[in-house]
Short mmCIF file of C-alpha atoms in Angstrom, two decimals:
data_model
loop_
_atom_site.label_atom_id
_atom_site.label_comp_id
_atom_site.label_asym_id
_atom_site.label_seq_id
_atom_site.Cartn_x
_atom_site.Cartn_y
_atom_site.Cartn_z
CA MET M 3 0.00 0.00 0.00
CA ALA M 4 1.27 3.41 -0.92
CA SER M 5 1.00 6.22 1.54
CA ALA M 6 0.24 9.79 0.50
CA THR M 7 2.84 12.42 1.29
CA THR M 8 2.38 16.14 1.67
CA THR M 9 4.91 18.83 0.83
CA ALA M 10 5.39 21.61 3.29
CA PRO M 11 4.67 25.01 1.73
CA ASN M 12 7.73 27.09 0.80
CA THR M 13 8.38 30.60 1.99
CA CYS M 14 8.46 33.42 -0.58
CA THR M 15 12.00 33.79 -1.87
CA THR M 16 11.83 37.57 -1.78
CA SER M 17 14.28 38.85 0.81
CA GLY M 18 12.56 39.69 4.11
CA CYS M 19 9.20 38.20 3.08
CA LYS M 20 7.82 35.40 5.28
CA SER M 21 4.64 34.79 3.29
CA ILE M 22 3.93 31.42 1.75
CA SER M 23 4.87 31.15 -1.92
CA ASN M 24 2.09 30.16 -4.26
CA ALA M 25 3.43 31.01 -7.72
CA LEU M 26 6.52 30.43 -9.82
CA CYS M 27 7.72 33.60 -11.51
CA LEU M 28 8.95 32.67 -14.97
CA HIS M 29 10.81 35.96 -15.16
CA CYS M 30 13.26 35.10 -12.38
CA ASN M 31 12.42 31.37 -11.97
CA LYS M 32 11.68 31.77 -8.24
CA PHE M 33 8.72 30.90 -6.04
CA VAL M 34 7.05 34.00 -4.65
CA CYS M 35 3.93 35.00 -2.78
CA THR M 36 0.95 36.62 -4.43
CA LYS M 37 2.03 40.13 -3.47
CA HIS M 38 5.50 39.81 -4.89
CA TYR M 39 4.24 37.86 -7.90
CA LEU M 40 2.06 40.84 -8.80
CA GLU M 41 5.08 43.10 -8.29
CA HIS M 42 7.06 40.89 -10.69
CA VAL M 43 4.21 41.07 -13.22
CA LYS M 44 4.18 44.86 -12.92
CA SER M 45 7.97 44.95 -13.29
CA THR M 46 7.75 42.80 -16.40
CA ASN M 47 5.07 45.02 -17.93
CA ASP M 48 7.08 48.10 -17.04
CA GLU M 49 10.01 46.53 -18.89
CA LEU M 50 7.72 45.89 -21.86
CA ALA M 51 6.71 49.53 -21.86
CA HIS M 52 10.39 50.47 -21.83
CA LEU M 53 10.98 48.17 -24.80
CA SER M 54 8.06 49.80 -26.60
CA ASP M 55 9.56 53.24 -26.00
CA GLN M 56 12.94 51.99 -27.17
CA LEU M 57 11.40 50.52 -30.32
CA ASN M 58 9.50 53.73 -31.06
CA SER M 59 12.75 55.65 -30.67
CA ILE M 60 14.51 53.34 -33.14
CA VAL M 61 11.65 53.65 -35.66
CA TYR M 62 11.76 57.44 -35.29
CA ARG M 63 15.51 57.46 -35.94
CA LEU M 64 14.94 55.19 -38.93
CA ASN M 65 12.50 57.68 -40.42
CA GLN M 66 15.05 60.48 -39.95
CA PHE M 67 17.72 58.78 -42.05
CA LYS M 68 18.59 60.58 -45.29
CA ILE M 69 20.66 59.26 -48.17
CA THR M 70 22.93 62.32 -47.91
CA SER M 71 24.01 61.37 -44.40
CA LEU M 72 23.73 57.59 -44.67
CA ALA M 73 25.84 57.40 -47.83
CA LYS M 74 28.16 60.30 -46.97
CA HIS M 75 31.28 58.15 -46.54
CA ALA M 76 30.52 56.00 -49.59
CA THR M 77 29.81 59.09 -51.69
CA GLU M 78 33.11 60.62 -50.59
CA GLN M 79 34.87 57.39 -51.63
CA LEU M 80 33.27 57.56 -55.08
CA GLU M 81 34.21 61.22 -55.44
CA ARG M 82 37.83 60.47 -54.52
CA TRP M 83 37.87 57.64 -57.07
CA ARG M 84 36.44 59.94 -59.74
CA GLU M 85 38.92 62.72 -58.96
CA GLU M 86 41.83 60.28 -59.02
CA SER M 87 40.59 58.82 -62.31
CA HIS M 88 40.33 62.32 -63.77
CA ARG M 89 43.86 63.07 -62.60
CA MET M 90 45.10 59.92 -64.32
CA ILE M 91 43.32 60.93 -67.54
CA ASP M 92 44.65 64.49 -67.30
CA LYS M 93 48.17 63.18 -66.70
CA LEU M 94 47.95 60.90 -69.73
CA CYS M 95 46.64 63.73 -71.93
CA ASP M 96 49.39 66.07 -70.72
CA GLU M 97 52.02 63.43 -71.50
CA LYS M 98 50.64 62.95 -75.02
CA LYS M 99 50.49 66.72 -75.59
CA ALA M 100 54.13 66.94 -74.51
CA SER M 101 54.92 64.19 -77.01
CA LEU M 102 53.28 66.26 -79.76
CA GLU M 103 55.48 69.22 -78.87
CA THR M 104 58.62 67.04 -78.80
CA ILE M 105 57.85 65.48 -82.19
CA PHE M 106 57.15 68.91 -83.68
CA GLN M 107 60.44 70.36 -82.42
CA LEU M 108 62.41 67.35 -83.72
CA LYS M 109 60.67 67.59 -87.10
CA LEU M 110 61.34 71.34 -87.26
CA LYS M 111 65.00 70.81 -86.34
CA GLU M 112 65.38 68.11 -88.98
CA GLU M 113 63.85 70.18 -91.79
CA THR M 114 65.77 73.29 -90.75
CA ALA M 115 69.02 71.35 -91.07
CA VAL M 116 68.03 70.17 -94.55
CA GLY M 117 67.08 73.72 -95.53
CA LYS M 118 70.43 75.09 -94.33
CA GLN M 119 72.29 72.47 -96.32
CA LEU M 120 70.37 73.27 -99.50
CA CYS M 121 70.85 77.01 -98.94
CA GLU M 122 74.58 76.45 -98.59
CA SER M 123 74.68 74.47 -101.85
CA VAL M 124 72.82 77.24 -103.70
CA ARG M 125 75.03 79.95 -102.17
CA GLN M 126 78.20 78.17 -103.29
CA LEU M 127 76.95 77.96 -106.89
CA ILE M 128 75.96 81.63 -106.83
CA ASP M 129 79.40 82.57 -105.51
CA GLN M 130 81.07 80.59 -108.29
CA GLY M 131 79.06 82.49 -110.88
CA ASP M 132 79.38 79.77 -113.54
CA ALA M 133 76.86 77.11 -112.47
CA SER M 134 76.04 74.65 -115.20
CA HIS M 135 72.55 73.62 -116.31
CA HIS M 136 73.20 70.17 -114.88
CA GLN M 137 74.10 71.58 -111.46
CA VAL M 138 70.95 73.69 -111.36
CA GLU M 139 68.78 70.73 -112.36
CA GLN M 140 70.40 68.63 -109.65
CA LEU M 141 69.24 71.16 -107.06
CA LYS M 142 65.63 71.35 -108.25
CA LYS M 143 64.67 67.84 -107.13
CA PRO M 144 65.89 68.05 -103.48
CA ILE M 145 64.40 71.55 -103.19
CA LYS M 146 61.02 70.24 -104.41
CA VAL M 147 61.21 67.34 -101.95
CA PHE M 148 62.13 69.79 -99.20
CA ASN M 149 59.20 72.03 -100.12
CA ASP M 150 56.78 69.08 -100.10
CA ARG M 151 58.05 67.92 -96.71
CA CYS M 152 57.64 71.40 -95.25
CA ALA M 153 54.18 71.68 -96.78
CA THR M 154 53.05 68.73 -94.66
CA LEU M 155 53.62 70.89 -91.59
CA GLU M 156 50.88 73.21 -92.81
CA LYS M 157 48.30 70.44 -93.10
CA PRO M 158 45.87 69.88 -90.20
CA ASP M 159 46.33 66.12 -90.44
CA PHE M 160 50.08 66.18 -89.88
CA PHE M 161 49.39 64.66 -86.49
CA HIS M 162 46.93 61.84 -86.09
CA VAL M 163 46.12 60.23 -82.76
CA ASP M 164 44.97 56.63 -82.69
CA MET M 165 42.70 56.28 -79.68
CA LYS M 166 40.71 53.41 -78.32
CA PRO M 167 37.53 54.17 -76.38
CA LEU M 168 38.17 54.28 -72.66
CA GLU M 169 36.98 51.02 -71.17
CA ILE M 170 36.08 51.19 -67.51
CA ASN M 171 35.77 47.90 -65.69
CA THR M 172 32.50 48.24 -63.81
CA HIS M 173 33.65 45.44 -61.50
CA SER M 174 36.37 47.76 -60.18
CA ILE M 175 33.70 49.44 -58.05
CA SER M 176 31.48 47.29 -55.87
CA ILE M 177 28.84 48.58 -53.48
CA LYS M 178 28.26 46.69 -50.25
CA ALA M 179 25.78 47.43 -47.48
CA LYS M 180 25.91 46.05 -43.94
CA CYS M 181 23.11 43.68 -42.97
CA PHE M 182 21.38 44.06 -46.33
CA THR M 183 21.08 41.57 -49.17
CA PHE M 184 18.44 40.08 -51.41
CA PHE M 185 20.18 36.67 -51.29
CA THR M 186 20.42 34.20 -48.41
CA GLY M 187 21.97 30.78 -48.15
CA GLY M 188 25.60 31.75 -48.75
CA GLY M 189 27.47 32.42 -51.96
CA SER M 190 29.29 35.52 -53.14
CA LEU M 191 28.69 35.34 -56.90
CA LEU M 192 26.28 38.25 -57.08
CA ARG M 193 27.16 41.72 -55.93
CA LEU M 194 24.40 43.80 -54.40
CA GLU M 195 24.02 45.76 -57.63
CA ASN M 196 23.64 42.49 -59.58
CA GLN M 197 20.94 41.42 -57.17
CA MET M 198 19.11 44.70 -57.71
CA GLN M 199 19.37 44.26 -61.49
CA LEU M 200 17.90 40.77 -61.26
CA ASN M 201 14.97 42.14 -59.29
CA LYS M 202 14.39 44.69 -62.05
CA TRP M 203 14.25 41.85 -64.57
CA VAL M 204 11.60 40.00 -62.59
CA ASP M 205 9.80 43.31 -61.96
CA ASN M 206 9.94 43.07 -58.18
CA GLN M 207 12.44 45.35 -56.47
CA GLU M 208 11.86 43.66 -53.10
CA GLN M 209 12.26 40.08 -54.33
CA LYS M 210 14.23 37.85 -51.94
CA TRP M 211 16.29 34.89 -53.15
CA ARG M 212 17.72 31.82 -51.45
CA LEU M 213 20.76 29.93 -52.74
CA ILE M 214 19.70 26.30 -53.18
CA TYR M 215 22.52 25.00 -55.38
CA LYS M 216 26.19 25.87 -55.74
CA GLY M 217 28.48 23.67 -57.80
CA LYS M 218 31.54 24.00 -55.58
CA ARG M 219 29.43 23.22 -52.53
CA ASP M 220 26.87 20.69 -53.76
CA GLY M 221 28.66 18.95 -56.64
CA PHE M 222 28.83 19.46 -60.40
CA LYS M 223 26.93 16.38 -61.57
CA ALA M 224 23.49 16.67 -63.13
CA GLU M 225 21.95 14.63 -60.33
CA ASP M 226 23.46 17.06 -57.81
CA PHE M 227 21.79 19.96 -59.57
CA HIS M 228 18.40 18.25 -59.72
CA ARG M 229 18.68 16.98 -56.15
CA CYS M 230 18.98 20.54 -54.90
CA SER M 231 16.83 22.36 -57.44
CA ASP M 232 13.86 20.13 -58.26
CA ASN M 233 10.50 21.03 -56.74
CA GLN M 234 11.81 24.33 -55.39
CA GLY M 235 9.33 26.53 -57.23
CA PRO M 236 10.43 29.48 -59.40
CA THR M 237 14.22 29.36 -59.76
CA LEU M 238 16.99 31.43 -61.26
CA THR M 239 20.16 29.83 -62.65
CA ILE M 240 23.29 32.00 -62.86
CA ILE M 241 26.69 31.18 -64.38
CA GLN M 242 29.72 33.47 -64.25
CA ALA M 243 32.15 33.54 -67.18
CA LYS M 244 35.85 33.11 -66.39
CA GLU M 245 36.84 35.97 -68.70
CA GLY M 246 35.43 39.36 -67.78
CA GLY M 247 33.28 38.02 -64.94
CA TRP M 248 30.10 38.39 -67.03
CA LEU M 249 26.93 36.79 -65.67
CA PHE M 250 24.62 34.59 -67.70
CA GLY M 251 21.47 32.95 -66.52
CA GLY M 252 17.86 32.00 -66.97
CA TYR M 253 14.66 32.16 -64.97
CA THR M 254 11.90 29.58 -64.80
CA SER M 255 8.61 29.54 -62.95
#
């Protein structure tokens, strides 16, 4: 036969209180009397009110954020990059302009030397006073060549600059934002701007994506792809080219 046992009531665990405990406070995990239990409930609700005030303060601050202040540092970075890029372009242009001046001076020096030599030849014949027809004819050809060469200096197309369009690698600038992404599940293939572009394509700027298959992580076999991707609903497949880092992909519903 089993005998019934009774448990002696416990005293309230609140310091200095001798009342019998009749409730377990889940806030502090202690047995307390009714009076102190109600005090604990009030304390908990007061804490909730404090949390509500704190949350309202955070929401208010959130509504005060402006792009000018939030992106100030990033904007300054972009401006520094642009200024440095402009300085590099200006430096290159100045170097090429200096090359034009150098080439012109060398060309001028070369033709001046030829002109002096021809002038000396003509002067010598004049001084002799008995130049033959043959000697005069021999001078006509180099003088004509000299004249033609000097005439090129008067043409606007004497200089021609072969230029290729300036190609800027858009991947050289990448925007990142703390605690913000449209993709979850790992992976670093898509930059934030790529993610935004994808959302434009699917006409939903707030679209969220979850990485369900990655070759390096899940395997490159066809069965690996289908194991991870089948029956997942609308999916987007993205492949990055080795050269240039271009992205290719397709979407299916």
